[in-house]
PDB file of C-alpha atoms in Angstrom:
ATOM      1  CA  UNK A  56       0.000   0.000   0.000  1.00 62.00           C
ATOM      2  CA  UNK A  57       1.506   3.190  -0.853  1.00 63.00           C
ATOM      3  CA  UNK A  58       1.280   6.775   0.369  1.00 64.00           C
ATOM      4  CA  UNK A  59      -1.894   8.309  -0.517  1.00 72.00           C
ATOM      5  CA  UNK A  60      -4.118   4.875  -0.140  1.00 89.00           C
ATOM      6  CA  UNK A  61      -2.110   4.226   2.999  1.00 87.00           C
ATOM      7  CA  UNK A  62      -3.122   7.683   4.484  1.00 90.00           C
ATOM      8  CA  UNK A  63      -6.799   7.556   3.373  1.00 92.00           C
ATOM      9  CA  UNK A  64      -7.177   3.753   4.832  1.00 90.00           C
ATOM     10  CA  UNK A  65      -5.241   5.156   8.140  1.00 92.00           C
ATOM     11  CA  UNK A  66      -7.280   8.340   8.181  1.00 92.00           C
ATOM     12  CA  UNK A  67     -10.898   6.098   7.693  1.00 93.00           C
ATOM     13  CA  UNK A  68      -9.557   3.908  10.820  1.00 91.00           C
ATOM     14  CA  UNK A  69      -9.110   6.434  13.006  1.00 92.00           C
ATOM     15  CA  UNK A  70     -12.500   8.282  12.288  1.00 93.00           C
ATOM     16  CA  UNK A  71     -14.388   4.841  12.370  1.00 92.00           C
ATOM     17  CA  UNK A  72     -12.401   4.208  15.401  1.00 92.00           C
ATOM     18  CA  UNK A  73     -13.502   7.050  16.966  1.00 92.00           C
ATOM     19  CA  UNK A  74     -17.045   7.332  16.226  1.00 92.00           C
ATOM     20  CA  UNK A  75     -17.481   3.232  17.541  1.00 91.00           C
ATOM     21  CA  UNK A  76     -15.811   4.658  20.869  1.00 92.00           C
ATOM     22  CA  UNK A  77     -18.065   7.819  20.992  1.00 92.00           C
ATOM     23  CA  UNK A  78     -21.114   5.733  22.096  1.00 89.00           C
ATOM     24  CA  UNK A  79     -19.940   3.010  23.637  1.00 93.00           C
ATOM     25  CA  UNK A  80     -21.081   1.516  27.098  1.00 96.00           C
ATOM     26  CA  UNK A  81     -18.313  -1.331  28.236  1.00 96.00           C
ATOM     27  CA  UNK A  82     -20.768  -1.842  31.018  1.00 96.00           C
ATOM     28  CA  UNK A  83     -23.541  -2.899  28.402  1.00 96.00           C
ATOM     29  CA  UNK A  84     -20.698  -5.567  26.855  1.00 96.00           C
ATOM     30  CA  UNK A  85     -22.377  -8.846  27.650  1.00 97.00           C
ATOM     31  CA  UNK A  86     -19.243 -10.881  30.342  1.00 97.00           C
ATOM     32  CA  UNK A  87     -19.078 -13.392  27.572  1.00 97.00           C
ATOM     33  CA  UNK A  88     -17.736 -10.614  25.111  1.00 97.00           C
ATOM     34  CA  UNK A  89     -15.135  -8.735  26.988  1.00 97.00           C
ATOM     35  CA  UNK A  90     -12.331 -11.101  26.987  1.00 97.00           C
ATOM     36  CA  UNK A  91     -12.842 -11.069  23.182  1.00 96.00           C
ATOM     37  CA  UNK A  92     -12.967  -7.664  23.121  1.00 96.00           C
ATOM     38  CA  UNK A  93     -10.200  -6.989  24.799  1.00 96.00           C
ATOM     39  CA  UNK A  94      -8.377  -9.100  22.476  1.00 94.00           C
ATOM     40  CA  UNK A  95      -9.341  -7.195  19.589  1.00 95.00           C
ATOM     41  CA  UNK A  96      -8.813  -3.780  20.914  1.00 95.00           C
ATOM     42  CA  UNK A  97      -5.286  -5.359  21.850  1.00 94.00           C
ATOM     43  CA  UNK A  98      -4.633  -6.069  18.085  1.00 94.00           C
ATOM     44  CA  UNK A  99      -6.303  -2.295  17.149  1.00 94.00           C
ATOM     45  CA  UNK A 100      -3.409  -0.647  19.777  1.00 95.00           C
ATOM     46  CA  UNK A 101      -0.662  -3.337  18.157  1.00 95.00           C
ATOM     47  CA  UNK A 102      -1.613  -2.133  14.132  1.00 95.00           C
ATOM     48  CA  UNK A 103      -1.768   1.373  15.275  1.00 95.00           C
ATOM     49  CA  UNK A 104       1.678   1.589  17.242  1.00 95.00           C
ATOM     50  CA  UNK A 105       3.012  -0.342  14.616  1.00 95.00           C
ATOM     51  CA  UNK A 106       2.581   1.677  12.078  1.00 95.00           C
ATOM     52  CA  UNK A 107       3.534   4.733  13.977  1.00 96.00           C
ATOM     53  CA  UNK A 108       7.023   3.001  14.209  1.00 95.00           C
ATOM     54  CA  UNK A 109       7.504   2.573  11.030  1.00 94.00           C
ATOM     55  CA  UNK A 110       6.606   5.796   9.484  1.00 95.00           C
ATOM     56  CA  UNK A 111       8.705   7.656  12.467  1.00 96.00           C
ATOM     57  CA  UNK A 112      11.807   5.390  10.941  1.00 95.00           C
ATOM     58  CA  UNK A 113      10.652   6.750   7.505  1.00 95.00           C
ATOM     59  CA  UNK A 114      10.609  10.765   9.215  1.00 96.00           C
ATOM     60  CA  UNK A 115      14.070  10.274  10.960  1.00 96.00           C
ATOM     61  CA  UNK A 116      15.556   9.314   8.263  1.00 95.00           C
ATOM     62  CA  UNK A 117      14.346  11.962   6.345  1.00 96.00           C
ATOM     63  CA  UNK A 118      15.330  13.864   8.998  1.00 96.00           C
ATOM     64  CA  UNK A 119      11.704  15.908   8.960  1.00 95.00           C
ATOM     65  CA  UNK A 120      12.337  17.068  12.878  1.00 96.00           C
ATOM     66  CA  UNK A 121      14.750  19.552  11.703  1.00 96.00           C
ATOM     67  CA  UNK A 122      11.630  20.993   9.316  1.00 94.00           C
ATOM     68  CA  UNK A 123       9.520  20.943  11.821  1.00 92.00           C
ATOM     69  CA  UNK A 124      12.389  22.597  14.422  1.00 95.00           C
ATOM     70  CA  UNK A 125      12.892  19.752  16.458  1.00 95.00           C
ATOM     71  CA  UNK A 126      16.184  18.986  17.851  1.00 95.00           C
ATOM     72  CA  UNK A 127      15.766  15.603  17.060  1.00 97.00           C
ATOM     73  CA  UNK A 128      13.482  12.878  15.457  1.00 97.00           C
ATOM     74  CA  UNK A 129      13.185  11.514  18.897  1.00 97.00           C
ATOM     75  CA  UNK A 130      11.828  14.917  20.562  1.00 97.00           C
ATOM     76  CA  UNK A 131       9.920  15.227  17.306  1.00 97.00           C
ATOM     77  CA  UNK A 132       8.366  12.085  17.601  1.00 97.00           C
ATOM     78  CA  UNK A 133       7.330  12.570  21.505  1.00 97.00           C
ATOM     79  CA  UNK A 134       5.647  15.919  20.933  1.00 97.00           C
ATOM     80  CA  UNK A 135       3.440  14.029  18.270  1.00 96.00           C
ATOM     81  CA  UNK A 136       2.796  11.155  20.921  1.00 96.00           C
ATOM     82  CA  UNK A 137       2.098  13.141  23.626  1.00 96.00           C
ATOM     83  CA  UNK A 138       4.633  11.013  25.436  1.00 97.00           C
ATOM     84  CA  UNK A 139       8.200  11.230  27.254  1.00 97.00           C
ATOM     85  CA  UNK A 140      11.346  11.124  24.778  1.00 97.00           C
ATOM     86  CA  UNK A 141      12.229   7.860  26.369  1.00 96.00           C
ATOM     87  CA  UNK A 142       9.566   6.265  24.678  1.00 95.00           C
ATOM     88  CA  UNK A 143      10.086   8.012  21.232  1.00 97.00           C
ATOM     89  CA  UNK A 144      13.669   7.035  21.462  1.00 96.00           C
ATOM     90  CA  UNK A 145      12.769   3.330  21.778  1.00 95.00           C
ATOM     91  CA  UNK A 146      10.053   3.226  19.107  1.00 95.00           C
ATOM     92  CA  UNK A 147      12.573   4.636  16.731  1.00 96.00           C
ATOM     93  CA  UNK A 148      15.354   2.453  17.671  1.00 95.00           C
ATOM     94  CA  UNK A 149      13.086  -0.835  17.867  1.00 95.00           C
ATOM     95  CA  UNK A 150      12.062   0.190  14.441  1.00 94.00           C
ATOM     96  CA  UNK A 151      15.232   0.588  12.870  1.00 93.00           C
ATOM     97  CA  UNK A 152      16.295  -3.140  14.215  1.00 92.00           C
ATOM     98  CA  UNK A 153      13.153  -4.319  13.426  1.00 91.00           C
ATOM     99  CA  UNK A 154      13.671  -3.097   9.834  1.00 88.00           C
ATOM    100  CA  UNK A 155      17.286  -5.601   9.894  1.00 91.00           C
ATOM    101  CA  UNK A 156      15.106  -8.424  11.184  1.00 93.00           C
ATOM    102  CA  UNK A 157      12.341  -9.216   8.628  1.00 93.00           C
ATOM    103  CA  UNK A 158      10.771 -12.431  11.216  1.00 94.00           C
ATOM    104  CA  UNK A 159      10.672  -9.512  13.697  1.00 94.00           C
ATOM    105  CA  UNK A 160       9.235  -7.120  10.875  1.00 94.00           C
ATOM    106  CA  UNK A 161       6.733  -9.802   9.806  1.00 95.00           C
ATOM    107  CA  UNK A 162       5.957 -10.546  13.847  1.00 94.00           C
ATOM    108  CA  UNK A 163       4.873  -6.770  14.295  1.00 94.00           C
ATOM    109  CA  UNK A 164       2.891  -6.302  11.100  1.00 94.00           C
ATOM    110  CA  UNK A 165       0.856  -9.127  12.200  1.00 94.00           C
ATOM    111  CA  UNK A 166       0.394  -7.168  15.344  1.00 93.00           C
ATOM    112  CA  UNK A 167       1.718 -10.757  17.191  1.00 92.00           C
ATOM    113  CA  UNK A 168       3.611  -9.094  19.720  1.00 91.00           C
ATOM    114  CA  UNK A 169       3.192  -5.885  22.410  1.00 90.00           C
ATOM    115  CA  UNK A 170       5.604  -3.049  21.745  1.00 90.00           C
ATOM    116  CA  UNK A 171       7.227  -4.267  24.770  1.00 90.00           C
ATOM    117  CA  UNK A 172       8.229  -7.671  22.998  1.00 91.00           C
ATOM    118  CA  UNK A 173       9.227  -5.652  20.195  1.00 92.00           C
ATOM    119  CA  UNK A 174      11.746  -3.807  21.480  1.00 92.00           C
ATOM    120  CA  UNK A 175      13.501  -6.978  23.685  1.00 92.00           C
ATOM    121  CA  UNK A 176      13.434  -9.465  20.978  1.00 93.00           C
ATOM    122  CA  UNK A 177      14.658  -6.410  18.458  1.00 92.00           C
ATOM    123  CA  UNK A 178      17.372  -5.727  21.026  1.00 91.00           C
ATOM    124  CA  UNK A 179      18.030  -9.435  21.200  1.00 92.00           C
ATOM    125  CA  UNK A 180      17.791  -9.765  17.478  1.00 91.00           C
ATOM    126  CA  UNK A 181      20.558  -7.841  17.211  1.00 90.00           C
ATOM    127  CA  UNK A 182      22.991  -9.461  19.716  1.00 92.00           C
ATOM    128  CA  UNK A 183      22.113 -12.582  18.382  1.00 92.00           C
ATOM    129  CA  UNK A 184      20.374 -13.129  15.235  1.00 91.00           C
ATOM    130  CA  UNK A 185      20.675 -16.616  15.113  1.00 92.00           C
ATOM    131  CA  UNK A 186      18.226 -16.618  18.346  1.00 92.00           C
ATOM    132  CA  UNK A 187      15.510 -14.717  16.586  1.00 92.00           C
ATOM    133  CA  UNK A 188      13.248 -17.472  15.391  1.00 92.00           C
ATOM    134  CA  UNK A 189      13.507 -18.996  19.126  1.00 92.00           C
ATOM    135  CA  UNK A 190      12.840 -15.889  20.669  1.00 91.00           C
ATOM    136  CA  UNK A 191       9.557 -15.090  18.561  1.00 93.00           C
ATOM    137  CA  UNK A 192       7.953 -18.478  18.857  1.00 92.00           C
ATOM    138  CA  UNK A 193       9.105 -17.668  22.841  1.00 90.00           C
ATOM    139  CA  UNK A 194       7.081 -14.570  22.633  1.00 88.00           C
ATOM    140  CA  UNK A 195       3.796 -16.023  20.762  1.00 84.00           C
ATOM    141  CA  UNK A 196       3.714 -18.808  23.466  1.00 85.00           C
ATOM    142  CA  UNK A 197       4.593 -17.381  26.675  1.00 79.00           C
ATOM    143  CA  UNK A 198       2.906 -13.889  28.071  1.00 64.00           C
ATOM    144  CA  UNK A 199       5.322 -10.950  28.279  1.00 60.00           C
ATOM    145  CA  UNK A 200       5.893 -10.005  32.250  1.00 58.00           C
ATOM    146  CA  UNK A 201       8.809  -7.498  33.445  1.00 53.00           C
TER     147      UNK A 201
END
């Protein structure tokens, strides 16, 4: 999917998104829903911080902070999120490891992981790639606890 499409389809999920949120009642979710539910909303929060990772790797390295009078693509990044530059700086350095690990790659565009098993088995990835395979099917089995 390319620029323009991807925008549009990105743009329609987030209105969609928002207008399904606008009137609902999680209290009027029926018990035998919610764990369901919460599995889909986990996959909706995977997609969507996914794909913020990889088109921050695509502004860094374009450098468009410094357009946009950033210091860097890491402070840039933050003030978009709404969220401390500790976090941008690890989204943008998961993504560019995930980007030299296409299992990982694949692993995140099937929203399979949290961003928290992103960024370990990306750091791991890169220390030892040979370990990647073992780590993912580690990931998919066993829930992620720090």
């Amino acid at each position: 999917m390319g620029g323009e499409s991807t925008h549009e389809w990105v743009t329609a999920v987030a209105r969609d998104g928002l207008a399904g949120l606008e009137g609902f009642d999680p209290d009027a979710v029926p018990l035998s829903d919610v764990a369901s539910l919460i599995r889909h909303f986990t996959v909706v929060e995977r997609i969507g911080a996914t794909g913020r990772m990889l088109v921050a790797r695509r502004a860094a390295g374009a450098q468009l902070h410094r357009a946009e009078g950033e210091r860097s693509a890491a402070d840039w990044l933050a003030k978009l999120m709404g969220a401390p530059v500790g976090k941008a700086i690890d989204e943008l350095r998961t993504s560019e490891e995930i980007g030299e690990h296409p299992d990982v790659d694949a692993a995140a565009r099937n929203a399979e992981l949290s961003q928290g098993q992103l960024s370990e088995i990306a750091d791991a990835a890169k220390a030892n790639p040979k370990a990647t395979k073992k780590l993912l099917a580690s990931a998919r089995t066993n829930p992620y606890r720090k």
